[in-house]
Short mmCIF file of C-alpha atoms in Angstrom, two decimals:
data_model
loop_
_atom_site.label_atom_id
_atom_site.label_comp_id
_atom_site.label_asym_id
_atom_site.label_seq_id
_atom_site.Cartn_x
_atom_site.Cartn_y
_atom_site.Cartn_z
CA MET A 1 0.00 0.00 0.00
CA SER A 2 1.42 3.39 -1.00
CA HIS A 3 1.45 6.73 0.80
CA GLU A 4 -1.42 7.94 -1.39
CA ASP A 5 -3.41 4.73 -0.74
CA VAL A 6 -3.17 5.23 3.02
CA LEU A 7 -4.33 8.82 2.78
CA SER A 8 -7.04 7.85 0.29
CA GLU A 9 -8.39 5.35 2.82
CA LEU A 10 -8.22 7.94 5.60
CA ILE A 11 -10.01 10.50 3.39
CA ALA A 12 -12.70 7.99 2.40
CA ALA A 13 -13.33 6.89 6.00
CA GLU A 14 -16.57 7.90 7.68
CA SER A 15 -14.48 8.97 10.67
CA PRO A 16 -10.85 9.76 9.74
CA LEU A 17 -9.85 9.87 13.41
CA GLU A 18 -11.33 6.44 14.14
CA TRP A 19 -9.73 5.08 10.96
CA ALA A 20 -6.34 6.40 12.09
CA PHE A 21 -6.67 4.76 15.53
CA ASP A 22 -7.64 1.47 13.84
CA ASN A 23 -4.98 1.50 11.11
CA LEU A 24 -1.99 3.59 12.17
CA ILE A 25 0.38 3.50 15.13
CA HIS A 26 -0.71 6.06 17.73
CA VAL A 27 2.28 8.00 19.06
CA ARG A 28 0.57 10.31 21.56
CA SER A 29 -2.39 12.58 22.08
CA GLY A 30 -2.45 16.12 23.35
CA THR A 31 -5.26 18.36 24.45
CA ALA A 32 -6.72 18.77 20.96
CA ALA A 33 -5.02 16.31 18.58
CA ALA A 34 -3.74 12.78 18.12
CA ILE A 35 -0.36 12.05 16.53
CA PHE A 36 0.30 8.91 14.50
CA ASP A 37 3.40 7.42 12.90
CA HIS A 38 3.49 7.96 9.17
CA PRO A 39 3.12 4.47 7.69
CA PHE A 40 6.12 4.72 5.31
CA ASP A 41 8.34 7.61 6.36
CA PRO A 42 9.79 7.56 9.89
CA GLY A 43 10.66 11.27 9.53
CA LEU A 44 6.97 12.21 9.32
CA VAL A 45 3.86 11.99 11.48
CA LEU A 46 0.15 12.50 10.86
CA ARG A 47 -1.72 14.91 13.12
CA LEU A 48 -5.51 14.61 13.34
CA SER A 49 -8.04 16.63 15.27
CA ASP A 50 -11.82 16.88 15.26
CA TYR A 51 -11.47 20.06 17.36
CA PRO A 52 -10.47 23.50 16.01
CA ASP A 53 -6.89 22.77 17.07
CA GLY A 54 -4.77 25.93 16.96
CA TRP A 55 -1.83 23.96 15.59
CA PHE A 56 -3.62 23.92 12.20
CA ARG A 57 -3.89 27.72 12.22
CA TYR A 58 -0.16 27.83 12.91
CA ALA A 59 0.51 25.23 10.20
CA ASP A 60 -1.47 27.35 7.73
CA GLU A 61 0.63 30.42 8.66
CA THR A 62 3.78 28.34 8.28
CA ARG A 63 2.82 27.07 4.82
CA ARG A 64 1.91 30.58 3.64
CA LEU A 65 5.19 32.05 4.94
CA GLN A 66 7.14 29.28 3.20
CA GLN A 67 5.30 29.88 -0.08
CA GLU A 68 5.47 33.69 0.08
CA ASN A 69 9.08 33.99 1.23
CA GLY A 70 10.55 30.76 -0.08
CA ILE A 71 12.59 30.68 3.11
CA ALA A 72 12.65 27.82 5.59
CA GLN A 73 11.09 28.67 8.93
CA PRO A 74 13.57 27.12 11.40
CA PHE A 75 11.54 27.68 14.57
CA ARG A 76 8.31 26.28 13.03
CA PRO A 77 7.48 22.69 12.09
CA THR A 78 7.69 21.70 8.42
CA VAL A 79 4.18 20.97 7.19
CA HIS A 80 3.99 18.87 4.02
CA TRP A 81 0.24 18.56 3.56
CA MET A 82 -2.97 19.43 5.36
CA ALA A 83 -6.70 19.09 4.82
CA ASP A 84 -10.13 19.21 6.39
CA VAL A 85 -11.57 15.76 5.84
CA ALA A 86 -15.22 15.42 6.87
CA GLY A 87 -14.69 17.90 9.73
CA THR A 88 -11.41 16.35 10.87
CA LEU A 89 -8.26 18.39 10.39
CA VAL A 90 -5.40 16.25 9.07
CA ALA A 91 -1.74 17.08 8.45
CA VAL A 92 1.43 15.34 7.38
CA THR A 93 4.29 17.04 9.17
CA GLU A 94 7.88 16.42 10.16
CA ARG A 95 8.59 14.29 13.22
CA LEU A 96 10.04 16.51 15.92
CA GLU A 97 11.65 15.23 19.10
CA PRO A 98 11.03 16.12 22.75
CA ILE A 99 13.64 18.31 24.40
CA GLU A 100 15.68 16.44 26.99
CA ASP A 101 15.87 17.95 30.48
CA GLY A 102 19.18 19.53 31.43
CA THR A 103 20.19 20.45 27.87
CA ALA A 104 20.89 23.86 26.35
CA LEU A 105 17.60 23.61 24.45
CA SER A 106 15.64 22.87 27.64
CA GLU A 107 17.20 25.99 29.16
CA ALA A 108 16.27 27.97 26.03
CA ALA A 109 12.68 26.69 26.11
CA GLU A 110 12.32 27.51 29.81
CA ALA A 111 13.78 30.98 29.24
CA ALA A 112 11.45 31.51 26.24
CA ILE A 113 8.41 30.64 28.35
CA GLU A 114 9.50 33.12 31.01
CA ALA A 115 10.37 35.81 28.43
CA LEU A 116 7.05 35.38 26.62
CA SER A 117 5.34 35.60 30.01
CA GLY A 118 6.83 39.06 30.51
CA ASP A 119 10.36 38.57 31.89
CA ASP A 120 12.28 40.46 29.17
CA GLU A 121 15.64 39.77 30.84
CA ARG A 122 15.28 36.08 29.91
CA TRP A 123 15.56 36.86 26.18
CA THR A 124 19.35 36.96 26.59
CA ASP A 125 19.31 33.30 27.66
CA VAL A 126 16.99 32.37 24.80
CA GLU A 127 19.11 34.10 22.18
CA ARG A 128 22.30 32.47 23.48
CA HIS A 129 20.92 29.05 22.48
CA ALA A 130 18.42 30.00 19.74
CA PRO A 131 19.58 33.16 17.93
CA GLY A 132 16.65 34.85 16.19
CA PHE A 133 13.97 33.24 18.38
CA ARG A 134 12.88 36.55 19.91
CA GLU A 135 12.32 38.11 16.48
CA PHE A 136 10.41 35.00 15.39
CA CYS A 137 8.14 35.22 18.47
CA ALA A 138 7.40 38.90 17.79
CA ASP A 139 5.41 37.83 14.70
CA LEU A 140 3.20 35.34 16.55
CA ALA A 141 -0.37 36.16 17.54
CA ASP A 142 -1.30 37.11 21.08
CA ARG A 143 -2.31 34.59 23.76
CA LEU A 144 0.33 31.95 23.26
CA ASP A 145 0.06 28.45 24.74
CA LEU A 146 3.31 28.31 26.68
CA ARG A 147 3.23 24.75 27.97
CA PRO A 148 6.72 23.21 27.89
CA THR A 149 5.44 20.31 25.75
CA ASN A 150 4.70 22.80 22.94
CA PHE A 151 8.45 23.31 22.50
CA LEU A 152 10.21 20.52 20.62
CA ARG A 153 13.46 20.14 18.74
CA ARG A 154 14.74 19.41 15.26
CA GLY A 155 18.28 18.26 15.95
CA ASN A 156 19.73 21.16 17.94
CA THR A 157 17.11 23.68 16.79
CA LEU A 158 14.38 24.88 19.15
CA VAL A 159 10.95 24.58 17.51
CA PHE A 160 7.83 26.25 18.89
CA ASN A 161 5.58 23.49 17.60
CA ASP A 162 2.18 24.50 18.96
CA PRO A 163 1.80 28.10 20.16
CA TYR A 164 -1.97 28.44 19.64
CA SER A 165 -4.45 26.42 21.67
CA ALA A 166 -7.42 26.93 19.32
CA ILE A 167 -8.47 28.50 16.04
CA PRO A 168 -10.46 31.68 16.70
CA PHE A 169 -14.06 31.25 15.61
CA ALA A 170 -13.76 34.05 13.03
CA LEU A 171 -10.85 32.25 11.30
CA GLU A 172 -11.97 28.64 11.59
CA GLN A 173 -14.49 28.51 8.74
CA ASP A 174 -12.12 30.16 6.25
CA LEU A 175 -9.29 27.79 7.15
CA ARG A 176 -11.53 24.73 6.90
CA GLU A 177 -12.92 25.82 3.53
CA ARG A 178 -9.47 26.43 2.05
CA TYR A 179 -8.33 22.94 3.06
CA ARG A 180 -11.57 21.00 2.60
CA ILE A 181 -11.23 17.94 0.39
CA ALA A 182 -13.34 14.94 -0.44
CA GLY A 183 -12.70 11.72 -2.25
CA SER A 184 -9.18 12.08 -3.64
CA VAL A 185 -5.68 12.76 -2.44
CA PRO A 186 -4.03 15.87 -3.85
CA SER A 187 -0.32 15.85 -4.62
CA LEU A 188 1.65 15.33 -1.44
CA ARG A 189 4.66 17.46 -2.29
CA PRO A 190 6.31 19.66 0.32
CA PRO A 191 5.56 23.39 0.11
CA ALA A 192 7.39 25.03 -2.79
CA PRO A 193 10.63 26.78 -1.75
#
């Protein structure tokens, strides 16, 4: 079974989330989404949510920035594909790793949480380990979800994987309509550089 076949089955399922739990390996679940191993590429995961999970708003921003600027977004996850399938938000994204306690990145993540909570002196510690992270955060929306588990790593790079807890009601319908699909799998190429 190919990559497209797996996604075709997920798309055709009455409940994509139930299909994923029945047919894919569940990695973990968070407050609003479930993460599954990609069936053929260990460097990717599938994220599914039947809630207006703010990660999908962030993923949409990330894809648009990549397409508009053609520049990699080092502090954001790489999102290869996303869709609204029968009311379930689905994405294929890079597999990021948890940050180990006691490392430079754990110090940077802790300092970032404190800095984003109002302790401006902590930005020095963030920038020592993640140069440019403060500037990156300046472009994020208000009301960030600063749980430590929302900070992951790509190698030695700090990634703010999930800064938004929900999609604001006024934005949700537009996002869902832009990504709504039914019946077939579009090309699964990464965003154009």
